[in-house]
mmCIF file with all atom_site columns, C-alpha atoms in Angstrom:
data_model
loop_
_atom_site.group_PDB
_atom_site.id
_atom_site.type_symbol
_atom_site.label_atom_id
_atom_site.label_alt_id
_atom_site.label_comp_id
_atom_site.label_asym_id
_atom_site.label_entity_id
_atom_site.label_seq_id
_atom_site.pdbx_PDB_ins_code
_atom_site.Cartn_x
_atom_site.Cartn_y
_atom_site.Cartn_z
_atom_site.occupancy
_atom_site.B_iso_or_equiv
_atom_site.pdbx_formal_charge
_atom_site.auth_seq_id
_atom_site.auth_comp_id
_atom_site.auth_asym_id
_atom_site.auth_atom_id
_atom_site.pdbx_PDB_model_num
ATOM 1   C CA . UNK A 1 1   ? 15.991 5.921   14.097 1.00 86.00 ? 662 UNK A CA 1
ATOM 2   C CA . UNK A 1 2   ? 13.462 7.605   16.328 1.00 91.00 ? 663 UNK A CA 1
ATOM 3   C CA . UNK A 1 3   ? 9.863  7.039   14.858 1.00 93.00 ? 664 UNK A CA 1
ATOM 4   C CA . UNK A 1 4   ? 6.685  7.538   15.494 1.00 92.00 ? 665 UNK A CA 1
ATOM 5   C CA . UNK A 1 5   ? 4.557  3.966   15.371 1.00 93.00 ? 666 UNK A CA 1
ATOM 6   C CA . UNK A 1 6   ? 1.247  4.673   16.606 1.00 92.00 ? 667 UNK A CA 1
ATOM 7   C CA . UNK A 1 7   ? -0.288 4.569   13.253 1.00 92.00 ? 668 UNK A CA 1
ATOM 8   C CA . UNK A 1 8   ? -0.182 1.875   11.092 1.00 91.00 ? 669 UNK A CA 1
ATOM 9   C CA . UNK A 1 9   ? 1.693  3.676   8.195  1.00 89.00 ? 670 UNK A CA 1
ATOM 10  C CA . UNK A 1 10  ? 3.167  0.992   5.865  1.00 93.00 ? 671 UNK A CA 1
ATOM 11  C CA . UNK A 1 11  ? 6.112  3.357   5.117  1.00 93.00 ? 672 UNK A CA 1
ATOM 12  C CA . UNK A 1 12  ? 7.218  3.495   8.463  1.00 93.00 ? 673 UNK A CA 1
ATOM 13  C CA . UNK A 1 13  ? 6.825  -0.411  9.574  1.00 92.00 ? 674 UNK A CA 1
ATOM 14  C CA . UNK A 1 14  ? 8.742  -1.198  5.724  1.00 94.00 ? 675 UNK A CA 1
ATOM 15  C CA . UNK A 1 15  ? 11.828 0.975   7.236  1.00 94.00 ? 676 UNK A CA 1
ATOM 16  C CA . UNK A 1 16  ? 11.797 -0.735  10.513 1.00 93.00 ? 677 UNK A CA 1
ATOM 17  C CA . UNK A 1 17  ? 11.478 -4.084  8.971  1.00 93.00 ? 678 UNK A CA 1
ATOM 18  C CA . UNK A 1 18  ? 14.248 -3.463  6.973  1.00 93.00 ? 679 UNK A CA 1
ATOM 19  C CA . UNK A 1 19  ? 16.393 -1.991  9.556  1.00 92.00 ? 680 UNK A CA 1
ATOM 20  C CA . UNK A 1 20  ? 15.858 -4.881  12.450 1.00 92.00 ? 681 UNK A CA 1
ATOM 21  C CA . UNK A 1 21  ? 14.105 -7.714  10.486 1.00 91.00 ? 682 UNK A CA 1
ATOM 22  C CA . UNK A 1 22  ? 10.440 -9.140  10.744 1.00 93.00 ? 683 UNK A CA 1
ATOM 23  C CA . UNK A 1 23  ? 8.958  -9.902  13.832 1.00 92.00 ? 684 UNK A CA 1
ATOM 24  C CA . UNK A 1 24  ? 9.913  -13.549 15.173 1.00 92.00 ? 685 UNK A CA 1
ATOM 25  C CA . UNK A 1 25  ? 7.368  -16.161 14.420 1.00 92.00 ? 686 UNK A CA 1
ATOM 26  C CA . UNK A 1 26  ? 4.898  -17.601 17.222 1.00 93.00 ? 687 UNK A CA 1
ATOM 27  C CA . UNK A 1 27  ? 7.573  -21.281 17.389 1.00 93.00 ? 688 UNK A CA 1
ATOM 28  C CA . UNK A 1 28  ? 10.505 -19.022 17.324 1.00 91.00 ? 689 UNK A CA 1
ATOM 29  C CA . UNK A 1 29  ? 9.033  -16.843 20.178 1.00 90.00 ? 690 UNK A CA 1
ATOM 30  C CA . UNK A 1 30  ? 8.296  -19.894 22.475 1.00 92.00 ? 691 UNK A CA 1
ATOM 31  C CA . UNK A 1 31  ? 11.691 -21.623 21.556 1.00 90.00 ? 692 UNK A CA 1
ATOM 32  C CA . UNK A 1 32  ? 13.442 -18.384 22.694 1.00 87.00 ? 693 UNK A CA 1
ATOM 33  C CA . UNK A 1 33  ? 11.524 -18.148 25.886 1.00 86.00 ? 694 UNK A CA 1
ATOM 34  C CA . UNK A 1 34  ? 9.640  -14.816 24.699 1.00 88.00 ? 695 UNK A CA 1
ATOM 35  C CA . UNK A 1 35  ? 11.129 -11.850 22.758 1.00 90.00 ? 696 UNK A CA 1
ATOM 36  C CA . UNK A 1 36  ? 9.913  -8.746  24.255 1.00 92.00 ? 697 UNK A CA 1
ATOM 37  C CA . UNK A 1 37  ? 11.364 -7.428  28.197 1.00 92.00 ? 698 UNK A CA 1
ATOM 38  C CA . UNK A 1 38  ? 9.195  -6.048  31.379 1.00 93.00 ? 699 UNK A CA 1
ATOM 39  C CA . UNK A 1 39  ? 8.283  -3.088  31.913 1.00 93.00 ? 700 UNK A CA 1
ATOM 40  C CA . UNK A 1 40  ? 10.930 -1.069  32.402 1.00 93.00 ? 701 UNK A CA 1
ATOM 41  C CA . UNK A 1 41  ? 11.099 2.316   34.517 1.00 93.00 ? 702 UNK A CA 1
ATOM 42  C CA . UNK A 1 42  ? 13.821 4.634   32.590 1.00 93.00 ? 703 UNK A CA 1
ATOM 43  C CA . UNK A 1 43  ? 15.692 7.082   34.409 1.00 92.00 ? 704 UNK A CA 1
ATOM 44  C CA . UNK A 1 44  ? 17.280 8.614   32.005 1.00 92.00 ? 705 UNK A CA 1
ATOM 45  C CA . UNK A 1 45  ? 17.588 9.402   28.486 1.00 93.00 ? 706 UNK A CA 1
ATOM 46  C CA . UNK A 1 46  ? 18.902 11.371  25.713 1.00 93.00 ? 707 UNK A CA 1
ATOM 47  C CA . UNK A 1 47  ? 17.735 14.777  25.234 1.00 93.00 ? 708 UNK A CA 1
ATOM 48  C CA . UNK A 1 48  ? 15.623 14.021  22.221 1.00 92.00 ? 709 UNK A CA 1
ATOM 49  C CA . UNK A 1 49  ? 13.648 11.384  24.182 1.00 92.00 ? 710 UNK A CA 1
ATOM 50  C CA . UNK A 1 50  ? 13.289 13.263  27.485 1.00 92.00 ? 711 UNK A CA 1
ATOM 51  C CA . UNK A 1 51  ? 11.476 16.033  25.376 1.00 92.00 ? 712 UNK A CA 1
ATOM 52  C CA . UNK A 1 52  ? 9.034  13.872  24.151 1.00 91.00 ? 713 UNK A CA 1
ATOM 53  C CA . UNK A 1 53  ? 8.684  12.662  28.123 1.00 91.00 ? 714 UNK A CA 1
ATOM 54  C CA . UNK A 1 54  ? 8.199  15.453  29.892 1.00 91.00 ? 715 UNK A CA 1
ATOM 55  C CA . UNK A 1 55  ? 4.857  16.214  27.505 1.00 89.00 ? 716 UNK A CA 1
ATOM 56  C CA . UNK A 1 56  ? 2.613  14.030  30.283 1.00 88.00 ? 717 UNK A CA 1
ATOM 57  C CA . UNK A 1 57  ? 2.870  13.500  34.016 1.00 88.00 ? 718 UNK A CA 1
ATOM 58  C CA . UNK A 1 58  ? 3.052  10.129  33.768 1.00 88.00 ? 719 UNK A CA 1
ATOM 59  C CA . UNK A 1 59  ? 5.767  7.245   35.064 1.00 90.00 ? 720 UNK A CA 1
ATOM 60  C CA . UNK A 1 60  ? 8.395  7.017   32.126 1.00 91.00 ? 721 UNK A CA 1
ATOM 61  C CA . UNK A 1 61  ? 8.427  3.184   31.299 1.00 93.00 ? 722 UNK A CA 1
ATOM 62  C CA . UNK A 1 62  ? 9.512  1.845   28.100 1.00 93.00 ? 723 UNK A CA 1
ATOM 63  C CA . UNK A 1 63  ? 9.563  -2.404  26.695 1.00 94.00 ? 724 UNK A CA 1
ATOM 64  C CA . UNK A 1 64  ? 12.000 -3.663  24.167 1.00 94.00 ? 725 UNK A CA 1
ATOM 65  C CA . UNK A 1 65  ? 11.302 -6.192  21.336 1.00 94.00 ? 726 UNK A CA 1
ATOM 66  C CA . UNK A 1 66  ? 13.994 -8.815  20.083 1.00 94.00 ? 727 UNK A CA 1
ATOM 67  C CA . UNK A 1 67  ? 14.249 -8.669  16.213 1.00 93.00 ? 728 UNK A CA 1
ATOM 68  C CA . UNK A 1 68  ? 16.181 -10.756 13.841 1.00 92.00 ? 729 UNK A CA 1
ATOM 69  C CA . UNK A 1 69  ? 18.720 -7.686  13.302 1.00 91.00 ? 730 UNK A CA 1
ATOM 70  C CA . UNK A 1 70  ? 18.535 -5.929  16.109 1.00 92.00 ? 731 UNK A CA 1
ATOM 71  C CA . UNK A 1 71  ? 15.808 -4.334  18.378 1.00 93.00 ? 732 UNK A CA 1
ATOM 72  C CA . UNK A 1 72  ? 13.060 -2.064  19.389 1.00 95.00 ? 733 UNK A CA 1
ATOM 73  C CA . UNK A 1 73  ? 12.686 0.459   22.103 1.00 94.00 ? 734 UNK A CA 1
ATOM 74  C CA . UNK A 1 74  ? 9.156  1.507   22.371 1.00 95.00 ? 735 UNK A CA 1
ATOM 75  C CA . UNK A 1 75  ? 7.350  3.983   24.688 1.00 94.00 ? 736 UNK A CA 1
ATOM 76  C CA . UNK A 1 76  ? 4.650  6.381   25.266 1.00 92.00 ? 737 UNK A CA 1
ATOM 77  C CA . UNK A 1 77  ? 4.305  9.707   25.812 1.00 90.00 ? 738 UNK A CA 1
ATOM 78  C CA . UNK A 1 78  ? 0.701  11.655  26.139 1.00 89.00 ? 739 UNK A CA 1
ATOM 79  C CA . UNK A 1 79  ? -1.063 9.682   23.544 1.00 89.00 ? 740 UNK A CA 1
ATOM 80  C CA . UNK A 1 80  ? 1.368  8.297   21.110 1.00 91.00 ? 741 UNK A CA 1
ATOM 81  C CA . UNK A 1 81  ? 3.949  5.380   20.919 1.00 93.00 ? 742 UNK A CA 1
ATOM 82  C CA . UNK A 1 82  ? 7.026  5.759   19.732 1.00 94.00 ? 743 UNK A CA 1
ATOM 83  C CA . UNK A 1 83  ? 10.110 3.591   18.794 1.00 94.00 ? 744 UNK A CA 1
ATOM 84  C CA . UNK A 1 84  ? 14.141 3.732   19.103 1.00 94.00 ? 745 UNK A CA 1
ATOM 85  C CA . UNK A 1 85  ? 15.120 1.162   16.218 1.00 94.00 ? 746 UNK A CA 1
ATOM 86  C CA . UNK A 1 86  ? 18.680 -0.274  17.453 1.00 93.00 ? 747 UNK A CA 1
ATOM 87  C CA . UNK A 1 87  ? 20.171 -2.590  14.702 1.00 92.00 ? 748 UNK A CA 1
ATOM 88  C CA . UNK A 1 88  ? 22.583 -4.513  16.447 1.00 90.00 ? 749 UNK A CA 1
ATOM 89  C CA . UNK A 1 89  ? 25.639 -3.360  14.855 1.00 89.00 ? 750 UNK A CA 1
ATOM 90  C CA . UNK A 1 90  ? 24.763 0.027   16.538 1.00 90.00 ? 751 UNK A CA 1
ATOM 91  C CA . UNK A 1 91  ? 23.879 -1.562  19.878 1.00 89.00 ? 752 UNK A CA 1
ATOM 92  C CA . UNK A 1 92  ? 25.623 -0.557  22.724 1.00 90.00 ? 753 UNK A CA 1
ATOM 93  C CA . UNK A 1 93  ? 24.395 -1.894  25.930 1.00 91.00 ? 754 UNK A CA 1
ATOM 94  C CA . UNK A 1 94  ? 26.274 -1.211  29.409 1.00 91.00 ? 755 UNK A CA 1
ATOM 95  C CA . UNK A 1 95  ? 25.596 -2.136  33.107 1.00 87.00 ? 756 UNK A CA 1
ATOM 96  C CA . UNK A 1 96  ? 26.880 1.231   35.433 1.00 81.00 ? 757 UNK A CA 1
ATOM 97  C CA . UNK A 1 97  ? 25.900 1.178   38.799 1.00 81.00 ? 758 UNK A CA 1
ATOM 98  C CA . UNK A 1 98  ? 24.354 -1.469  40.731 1.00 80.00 ? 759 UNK A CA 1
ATOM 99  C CA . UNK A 1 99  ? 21.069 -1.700  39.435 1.00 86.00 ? 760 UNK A CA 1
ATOM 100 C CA . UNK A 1 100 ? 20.746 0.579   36.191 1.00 92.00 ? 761 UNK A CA 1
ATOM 101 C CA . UNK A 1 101 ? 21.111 -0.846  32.188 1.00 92.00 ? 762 UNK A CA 1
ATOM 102 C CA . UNK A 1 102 ? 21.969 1.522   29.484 1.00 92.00 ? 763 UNK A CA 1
ATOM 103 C CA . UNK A 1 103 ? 21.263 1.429   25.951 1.00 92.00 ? 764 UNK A CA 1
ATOM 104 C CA . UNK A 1 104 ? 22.632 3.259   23.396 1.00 92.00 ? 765 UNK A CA 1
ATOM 105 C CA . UNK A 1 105 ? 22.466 4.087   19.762 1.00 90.00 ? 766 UNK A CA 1
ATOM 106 C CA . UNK A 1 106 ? 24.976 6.727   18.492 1.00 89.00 ? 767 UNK A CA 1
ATOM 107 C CA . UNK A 1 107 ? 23.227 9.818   20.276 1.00 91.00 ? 768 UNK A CA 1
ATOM 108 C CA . UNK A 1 108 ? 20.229 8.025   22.051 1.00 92.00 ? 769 UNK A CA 1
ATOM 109 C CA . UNK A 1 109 ? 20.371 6.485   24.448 1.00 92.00 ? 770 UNK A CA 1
ATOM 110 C CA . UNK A 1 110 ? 17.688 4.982   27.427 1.00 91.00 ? 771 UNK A CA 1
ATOM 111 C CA . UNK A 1 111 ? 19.003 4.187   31.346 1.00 92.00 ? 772 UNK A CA 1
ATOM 112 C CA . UNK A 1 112 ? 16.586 1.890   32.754 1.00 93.00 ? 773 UNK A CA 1
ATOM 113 C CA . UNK A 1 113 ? 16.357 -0.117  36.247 1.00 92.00 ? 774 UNK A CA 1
ATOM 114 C CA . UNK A 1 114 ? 16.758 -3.557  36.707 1.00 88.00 ? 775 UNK A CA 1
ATOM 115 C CA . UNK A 1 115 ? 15.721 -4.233  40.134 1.00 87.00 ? 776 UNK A CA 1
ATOM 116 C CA . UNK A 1 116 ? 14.190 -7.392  39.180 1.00 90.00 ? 777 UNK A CA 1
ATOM 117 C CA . UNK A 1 117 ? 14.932 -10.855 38.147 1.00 91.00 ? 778 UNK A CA 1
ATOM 118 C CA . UNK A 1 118 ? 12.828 -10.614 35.501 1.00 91.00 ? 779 UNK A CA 1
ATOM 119 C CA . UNK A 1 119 ? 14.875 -7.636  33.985 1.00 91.00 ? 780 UNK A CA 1
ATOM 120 C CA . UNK A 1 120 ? 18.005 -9.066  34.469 1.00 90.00 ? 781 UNK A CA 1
ATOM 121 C CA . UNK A 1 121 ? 17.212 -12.249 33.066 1.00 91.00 ? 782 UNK A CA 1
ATOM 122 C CA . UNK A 1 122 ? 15.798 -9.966  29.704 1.00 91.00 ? 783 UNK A CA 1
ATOM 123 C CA . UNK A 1 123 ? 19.250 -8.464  29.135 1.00 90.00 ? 784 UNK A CA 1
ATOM 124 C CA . UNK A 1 124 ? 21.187 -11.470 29.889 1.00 91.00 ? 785 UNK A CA 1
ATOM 125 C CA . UNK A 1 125 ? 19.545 -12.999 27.107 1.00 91.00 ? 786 UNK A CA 1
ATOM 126 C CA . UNK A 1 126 ? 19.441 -10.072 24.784 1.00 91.00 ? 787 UNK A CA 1
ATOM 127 C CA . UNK A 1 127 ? 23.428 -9.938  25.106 1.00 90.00 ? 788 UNK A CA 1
ATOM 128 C CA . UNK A 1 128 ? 23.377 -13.635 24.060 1.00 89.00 ? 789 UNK A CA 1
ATOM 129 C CA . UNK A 1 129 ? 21.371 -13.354 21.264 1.00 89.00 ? 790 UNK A CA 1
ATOM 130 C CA . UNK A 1 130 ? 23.175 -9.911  20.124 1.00 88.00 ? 791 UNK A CA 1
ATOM 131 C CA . UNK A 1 131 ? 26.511 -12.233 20.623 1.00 87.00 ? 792 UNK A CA 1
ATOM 132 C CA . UNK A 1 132 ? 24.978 -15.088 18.634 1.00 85.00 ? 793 UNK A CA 1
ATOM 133 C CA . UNK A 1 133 ? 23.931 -13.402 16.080 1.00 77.00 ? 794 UNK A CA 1
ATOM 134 C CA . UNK A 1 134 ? 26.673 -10.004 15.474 1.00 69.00 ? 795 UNK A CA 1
ATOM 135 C CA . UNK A 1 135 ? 28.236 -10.273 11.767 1.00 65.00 ? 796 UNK A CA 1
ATOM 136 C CA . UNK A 1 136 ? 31.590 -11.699 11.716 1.00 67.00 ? 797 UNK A CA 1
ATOM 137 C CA . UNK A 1 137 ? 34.177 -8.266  12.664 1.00 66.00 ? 798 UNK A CA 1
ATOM 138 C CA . UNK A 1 138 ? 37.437 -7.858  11.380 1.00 70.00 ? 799 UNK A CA 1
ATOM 139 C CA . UNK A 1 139 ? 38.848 -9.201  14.374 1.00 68.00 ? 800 UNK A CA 1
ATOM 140 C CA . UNK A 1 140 ? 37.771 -12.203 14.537 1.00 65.00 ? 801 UNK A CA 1
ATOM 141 C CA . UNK A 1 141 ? 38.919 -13.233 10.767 1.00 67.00 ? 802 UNK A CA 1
#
């Protein structure tokens, strides 16, 4: 779900909510080591997304938020913020080449670098959590 959040419409943040969860508290936050990612510098996305992109000149960067039930891709374009809602049941997260993370939901999807510590470290610990915390599949019954 592609959404526009830079108004504080009570519609929108209910379907979110209900899609990923509520935001983690402030003990949960610190007990995780910290919910949200670095900046990170996408390099390519779905066609959807890259039209809202190329609408400014600036650097395309994007942050993700940990939720309960999944998370939140958010990111700017001239001056509004938008979101990618990924439940993670529809989560799809792979490592290509040497240095580039993709995320995906169905027919969206985000290919950001992770030349950094920092940014590995983030999706090492998103796949743990996502692992944690999947529904029970078929498989596995």
């Amino acid at each position: 779900m592609l959404v526009n959040v830079s108004y504080n419409d009570k519609a929108i943040t209910k379907k979110v909510d209900e899609a990923v969860g509520k935001p983690f508290t402030l003990k949960d936050r610190l007990n995780m080591g910290g919910i949200g990612s670095p900046k990170l510098i996408i390099t390519e996305t779905s066609v959807e997304i890259r039209n809202l992109l190329i609408l400014d000149n600036n650097r395309d960067t994007c942050n993700i938020e940990i939720r309960p039930k999944g998370i939140i891709v958010r990111f700017r374009s001239l001056l509004e913020t938008f979101a990618l809602v990924i439940p993670y049941y529809k989560l799809s997260i792979y490592k290509g080449q040497a240095s580039v993370y993709s995320v995906y939901r169905d027919h969206y999807f985000f290919k950001v670098e992770s030349d950094t510590k920092a940014v590995q470290k983030f999706f090492s610990r998103l796949l743990g959590y996502k692992a944690d915390n999947a529904p029970t599949s078929i498989e596995d019954l």
